[in-house]
Amino acid sequence: MQDAISLHRLFTRHRSNDLAGTTAELRAGVDHQRMLSTLERNLDGMVFRCAIDAHWTMQYVSEGCRVLTGYGGEALVGNREISYETITHPEDRNTVREQIEAALAAGDRYRVEYRINHRDGGVRWVVERGTQVRDEHGQMVLEGFVQDITLQVAALQQQIETELRYHSIFDNSAIGIFQTSVDGHYLAANPALARLYGYASPSELMASLQDIGTHLYVDPKRRAEFKRRIREHGRVVAFESEVMRRDGQRIWIAENAHAVVAPDGSVLYYEGTVEDVSERRRVQAQLEYQANHDLLTGLPNRHLLDERLEHAIRVTRRHGGGVSVAFIDLDNFKLINDSLGHAAGDGLLVEVSQRLAHCLRDSDTVARYGGDEFVLILTDHGTDGETERILDRVLASIAEPLVVEEQELRVSCSIGAARYPADGDDLDTLMRHADAAMYLAKSRGKNQYSFFTGSLNTAATERLQLESSLRGALERDEFCVVFQPKVGADRRVTGFEALLRWTSEECGAVSPAKFIPIAEEIGLMPALTTFVLREACLQARAWPRTKGSTPGSAPLHVAVNLSARLFQEQDIASLVRDTLETTGLDGRALELEITESMLVGDVAHTARVLADIKALGVGVAVDDFGTGYSSLAYLGRLPLDTLKIDRSFVSGCDRGGQGLLIPRAVISLGHGLGMKVVAEGVENELELATLIGLGCDEFQGYLFARPMAADAVPAYLARAAA
């Protein structure tokens, strides 16, 4: 009862003396013991009285003691089982005592946070509040309240750690992080942002940039656009702008940001990240330039040409007038390229591109279409004859002498032109018509221009008809394979070249010179090559061996021209292997002819493909040698068997002089590399005698036979043997 009375004094001792009489009357009817017990039971913690001694010996503890410490009052009061000093965490005991003694010395209440060791082995954080009072015997004691704050301390610790992590990320991030006010000044910035903008520290950045819109963005309207997007979408993503660094350098940045809003919906500030995307923008611009411009001449390419024409057509529709598309092809460029080399050819193309640009107006466009082909887009807004005057200027400019690699050259060009809207309303149509007009200019003697006409439209229509018929010709069995013989110096037949022929139901017999380029364009040549390969192998399987040959000697061989696309895109060795197995032809009886252009590029890949073909016993020949790319550097590195001299170099060799230079050089080169040399297009006895004199090994041409059907080959072989 004495304890209860003392605790009652603890709660009432600070009442005003002026109320003493009134409160005494009120207390008379109150059950103090029950009230205090109820309070103690509902307090989340422990009410205590303890002696001021070395063990904080407990004289009274409330029922909350067991939850708080794990010990009941019977264990703590009087230190019967354990003292409160022992329960206090060893690392905190001195601190607790020092703080309590300091408060007692000052006559103040105290509040101290520390750890205790719970009976279950765990550690609890507690806060103790108390004061010094005299007990019923006049002794100074401590009375107070101890409360468990473990969860609060853990939450606070987590908050501290979270803030530390945030500040670590904020301060050490390689990406700029910011907070800005709505009116445009920085509230917070990290070191990365300061470095990005050229400032020594975030504080210097925030002090200097007081108006982001005018002091940072190169275009002040970007800040308004930034705010507009956040207002409409709640955030900006990859918002790119050009900004000015402190040193005056311009860079490109990308911002990701959002608005932080108050409960009432008002915007408190913006926060987000900033990255320097200048290098990406530079690379992107370079890639866009490369995608839209020819790398050699710097002129627009086909892609940009299409965009320029669409723009010119839109302008013409609004303002009237017309647009002309002029297709330019350099005359005899191939001869210059082959004789002087690609470096000289490239120099010529660069010079021509510059001359073309100087001939045009600002509203016109010149583009490199490919190879030695250029395209002009010329606007004509009602000025009579302006397009013709420009084309005359182009012809005169190109015809002027030029020096390439210390050699003076003279070139000319042929030009075909088509007009919008009369001749077409898109690039493909206008280009097709301009191309037809260009060929007309060439046929008339070159170094001139021609405009598209209705008769040329007939030729273009014929080509479309050929393309349409060609697409289904293989399924309709309209193709056949013919064979042209090859002979040795003794005129004995050594083999045949398999050649493709097409007789169309709609168009009749169509020259290979017409349908093969179209087949290449529409991707039909791989299928046609496969067809020729199979037919040639089937026929050659039935041919006899060379007359007079001994058993075991090589049979008559058959040569098949390979499609460039088939060679590059498919496993040609597997195709040949399967064909030989299906037809039963000895691989030594087959020779595959490839063009020089197929040798350039990935030489290692080409060498592997050719090695796989050679492993089958199949020979490899370079067809039309001297007319393609300069591939001399590759000949010695590739497993080749035969060089075929193009008929353009054979014709005229019988007249001696310069006509002998290329055949003699090719024969010497081929023999030096251990290869057989075949001359194509031999048409008279004098050409044959000349080539035999130069050491050529085999010959092919109308002098011996025209290409013949497969069923005519046995009779030809019989006549040749006789």
mmCIF file of C-alpha atoms in Angstrom, residues 232-387:
data_model
loop_
_atom_site.group_PDB
_atom_site.id
_atom_site.type_symbol
_atom_site.label_atom_id
_atom_site.label_comp_id
_atom_site.label_asym_id
_atom_site.label_seq_id
_atom_site.Cartn_x
_atom_site.Cartn_y
_atom_site.Cartn_z
ATOM 1 C CA GLU A 232 0.474 17.119 -70.312
ATOM 2 C CA HIS A 233 2.111 13.743 -69.668
ATOM 3 C CA GLY A 234 3.417 13.964 -66.119
ATOM 4 C CA ARG A 235 6.989 13.347 -67.252
ATOM 5 C CA VAL A 236 9.514 13.722 -70.062
ATOM 6 C CA VAL A 237 11.493 10.802 -71.435
ATOM 7 C CA ALA A 238 14.700 11.203 -73.473
ATOM 8 C CA PHE A 239 14.025 14.928 -73.869
ATOM 9 C CA GLU A 240 16.979 16.015 -76.012
ATOM 10 C CA SER A 241 18.212 19.596 -76.143
ATOM 11 C CA GLU A 242 21.339 21.514 -77.009
ATOM 12 C CA VAL A 243 22.791 23.307 -73.977
ATOM 13 C CA MET A 244 25.641 25.696 -73.312
ATOM 14 C CA ARG A 245 28.394 24.665 -70.911
ATOM 15 C CA ARG A 246 30.078 27.201 -68.688
ATOM 16 C CA ASP A 247 33.070 27.373 -71.072
ATOM 17 C CA GLY A 248 30.793 28.158 -74.033
ATOM 18 C CA GLN A 249 30.955 24.685 -75.556
ATOM 19 C CA ARG A 250 27.683 23.350 -76.882
ATOM 20 C CA ILE A 251 26.655 19.804 -76.042
ATOM 21 C CA TRP A 252 23.525 17.701 -76.446
ATOM 22 C CA ILE A 253 21.768 16.270 -73.396
ATOM 23 C CA ALA A 254 18.878 13.873 -72.808
ATOM 24 C CA GLU A 255 16.650 14.470 -69.765
ATOM 25 C CA ASN A 256 14.281 12.108 -67.989
ATOM 26 C CA ALA A 257 12.230 13.996 -65.429
ATOM 27 C CA HIS A 258 8.885 14.237 -63.667
ATOM 28 C CA ALA A 259 7.012 16.679 -61.481
ATOM 29 C CA VAL A 260 6.775 16.285 -57.702
ATOM 30 C CA VAL A 261 3.340 17.522 -56.650
ATOM 31 C CA ALA A 262 1.825 18.599 -53.344
ATOM 32 C CA PRO A 263 -1.348 17.012 -51.917
ATOM 33 C CA ASP A 264 -3.355 19.856 -53.421
ATOM 34 C CA GLY A 265 -1.983 19.016 -56.894
ATOM 35 C CA SER A 266 0.339 21.993 -57.223
ATOM 36 C CA VAL A 267 3.832 21.366 -58.605
ATOM 37 C CA LEU A 268 6.516 21.627 -55.926
ATOM 38 C CA TYR A 269 9.525 21.038 -58.179
ATOM 39 C CA TYR A 270 10.904 18.967 -61.035
ATOM 40 C CA GLU A 271 13.443 16.196 -60.551
ATOM 41 C CA GLY A 272 15.233 13.900 -62.944
ATOM 42 C CA THR A 273 18.449 12.845 -64.624
ATOM 43 C CA VAL A 274 20.639 14.241 -67.391
ATOM 44 C CA GLU A 275 22.992 12.415 -69.758
ATOM 45 C CA ASP A 276 25.454 13.758 -72.311
ATOM 46 C CA VAL A 277 24.361 12.357 -75.686
ATOM 47 C CA SER A 278 26.661 14.500 -77.828
ATOM 48 C CA GLU A 279 28.707 11.527 -79.049
ATOM 49 C CA ARG A 280 25.603 9.521 -79.866
ATOM 50 C CA ARG A 281 24.175 12.493 -81.738
ATOM 51 C CA ARG A 282 27.452 12.872 -83.628
ATOM 52 C CA VAL A 283 27.532 9.189 -84.565
ATOM 53 C CA GLN A 284 23.840 9.297 -85.452
ATOM 54 C CA ALA A 285 24.394 12.316 -87.686
ATOM 55 C CA GLN A 286 27.362 10.580 -89.302
ATOM 56 C CA LEU A 287 25.340 7.422 -89.895
ATOM 57 C CA GLU A 288 22.464 9.455 -91.320
ATOM 58 C CA TYR A 289 24.918 11.234 -93.614
ATOM 59 C CA GLN A 290 26.436 7.932 -94.720
ATOM 60 C CA ALA A 291 22.973 6.469 -95.243
ATOM 61 C CA ASN A 292 21.994 9.403 -97.460
ATOM 62 C CA HIS A 293 25.243 10.268 -99.245
ATOM 63 C CA ASP A 294 27.716 8.556 -101.506
ATOM 64 C CA LEU A 295 30.958 8.038 -99.573
ATOM 65 C CA LEU A 296 33.227 8.672 -102.563
ATOM 66 C CA THR A 297 31.737 11.866 -103.959
ATOM 67 C CA GLY A 298 29.725 13.177 -101.008
ATOM 68 C CA LEU A 299 26.686 13.555 -103.258
ATOM 69 C CA PRO A 300 23.200 12.428 -102.208
ATOM 70 C CA ASN A 301 22.577 8.742 -102.873
ATOM 71 C CA ARG A 302 19.465 6.942 -104.093
ATOM 72 C CA HIS A 303 17.689 7.180 -100.736
ATOM 73 C CA LEU A 304 18.105 10.935 -100.435
ATOM 74 C CA LEU A 305 17.401 11.333 -104.135
ATOM 75 C CA ASP A 306 13.907 9.927 -103.601
ATOM 76 C CA GLU A 307 13.278 12.413 -100.763
ATOM 77 C CA ARG A 308 14.531 15.338 -102.867
ATOM 78 C CA LEU A 309 12.283 14.393 -105.767
ATOM 79 C CA GLU A 310 9.233 14.128 -103.494
ATOM 80 C CA HIS A 311 10.038 17.596 -102.139
ATOM 81 C CA ALA A 312 10.469 19.029 -105.639
ATOM 82 C CA ILE A 313 7.151 17.520 -106.718
ATOM 83 C CA ARG A 314 5.370 19.004 -103.675
ATOM 84 C CA VAL A 315 6.801 22.437 -104.461
ATOM 85 C CA THR A 316 5.753 22.090 -108.088
ATOM 86 C CA ARG A 317 2.205 21.143 -107.130
ATOM 87 C CA ARG A 318 1.925 24.267 -104.977
ATOM 88 C CA HIS A 319 3.605 26.763 -107.259
ATOM 89 C CA GLY A 320 3.249 25.263 -110.738
ATOM 90 C CA GLY A 321 5.955 24.515 -113.280
ATOM 91 C CA GLY A 322 7.589 21.147 -113.683
ATOM 92 C CA VAL A 323 10.420 18.872 -112.602
ATOM 93 C CA SER A 324 12.857 17.031 -114.840
ATOM 94 C CA VAL A 325 14.849 13.954 -113.889
ATOM 95 C CA ALA A 326 18.037 13.575 -115.934
ATOM 96 C CA PHE A 327 19.963 10.276 -115.963
ATOM 97 C CA ILE A 328 23.679 10.723 -116.767
ATOM 98 C CA ASP A 329 26.020 7.921 -117.829
ATOM 99 C CA LEU A 330 29.701 8.584 -118.528
ATOM 100 C CA ASP A 331 30.788 7.391 -121.958
ATOM 101 C CA ASN A 332 33.669 4.884 -122.018
ATOM 102 C CA PHE A 333 34.249 5.137 -118.279
ATOM 103 C CA LYS A 334 34.859 1.393 -118.094
ATOM 104 C CA LEU A 335 37.780 1.674 -120.503
ATOM 105 C CA ILE A 336 39.405 4.370 -118.352
ATOM 106 C CA ASN A 337 38.766 2.404 -115.172
ATOM 107 C CA ASP A 338 40.228 -0.797 -116.610
ATOM 108 C CA SER A 339 43.258 0.814 -118.205
ATOM 109 C CA LEU A 340 44.257 3.241 -115.453
ATOM 110 C CA GLY A 341 42.875 1.400 -112.401
ATOM 111 C CA HIS A 342 40.233 2.093 -109.813
ATOM 112 C CA ALA A 343 42.125 4.942 -108.134
ATOM 113 C CA ALA A 344 42.089 6.910 -111.369
ATOM 114 C CA GLY A 345 38.451 5.962 -111.934
ATOM 115 C CA ASP A 346 37.528 7.220 -108.469
ATOM 116 C CA GLY A 347 39.378 10.472 -109.070
ATOM 117 C CA LEU A 348 37.479 10.920 -112.298
ATOM 118 C CA LEU A 349 34.141 10.355 -110.565
ATOM 119 C CA VAL A 350 34.976 12.915 -107.865
ATOM 120 C CA GLU A 351 35.919 15.520 -110.467
ATOM 121 C CA VAL A 352 32.765 14.843 -112.488
ATOM 122 C CA SER A 353 30.577 15.157 -109.394
ATOM 123 C CA GLN A 354 32.094 18.566 -108.632
ATOM 124 C CA ARG A 355 31.557 19.760 -112.187
ATOM 125 C CA LEU A 356 27.949 18.635 -112.121
ATOM 126 C CA ALA A 357 27.335 20.478 -108.861
ATOM 127 C CA HIS A 358 28.759 23.691 -110.339
ATOM 128 C CA CYS A 359 26.381 23.465 -113.293
ATOM 129 C CA LEU A 360 23.235 23.456 -111.134
ATOM 130 C CA ARG A 361 21.200 26.018 -109.268
ATOM 131 C CA ASP A 362 20.492 25.968 -105.545
ATOM 132 C CA SER A 363 17.055 24.484 -106.159
ATOM 133 C CA ASP A 364 18.467 21.545 -108.150
ATOM 134 C CA THR A 365 19.956 18.264 -106.938
ATOM 135 C CA VAL A 366 22.746 16.049 -108.250
ATOM 136 C CA ALA A 367 23.063 12.507 -106.878
ATOM 137 C CA ARG A 368 25.312 9.583 -107.595
ATOM 138 C CA TYR A 369 23.104 6.699 -108.634
ATOM 139 C CA GLY A 370 25.845 4.069 -108.761
ATOM 140 C CA GLY A 371 29.041 3.325 -110.673
ATOM 141 C CA ASP A 372 29.477 6.032 -113.299
ATOM 142 C CA GLU A 373 25.796 7.016 -113.232
ATOM 143 C CA PHE A 374 24.474 10.315 -111.883
ATOM 144 C CA VAL A 375 20.969 11.748 -111.597
ATOM 145 C CA LEU A 376 19.871 15.370 -111.723
ATOM 146 C CA ILE A 377 16.608 16.777 -110.368
ATOM 147 C CA LEU A 378 15.937 20.043 -112.178
ATOM 148 C CA THR A 379 13.101 22.377 -111.301
ATOM 149 C CA ASP A 380 11.498 24.400 -114.067
ATOM 150 C CA HIS A 381 9.047 27.003 -112.804
ATOM 151 C CA GLY A 382 7.818 28.371 -116.079
ATOM 152 C CA THR A 383 11.178 29.448 -117.564
ATOM 153 C CA ASP A 384 11.274 28.319 -121.202
ATOM 154 C CA GLY A 385 14.246 26.148 -122.083
ATOM 155 C CA GLU A 386 15.926 26.352 -118.678
ATOM 156 C CA THR A 387 16.300 22.551 -118.379
#
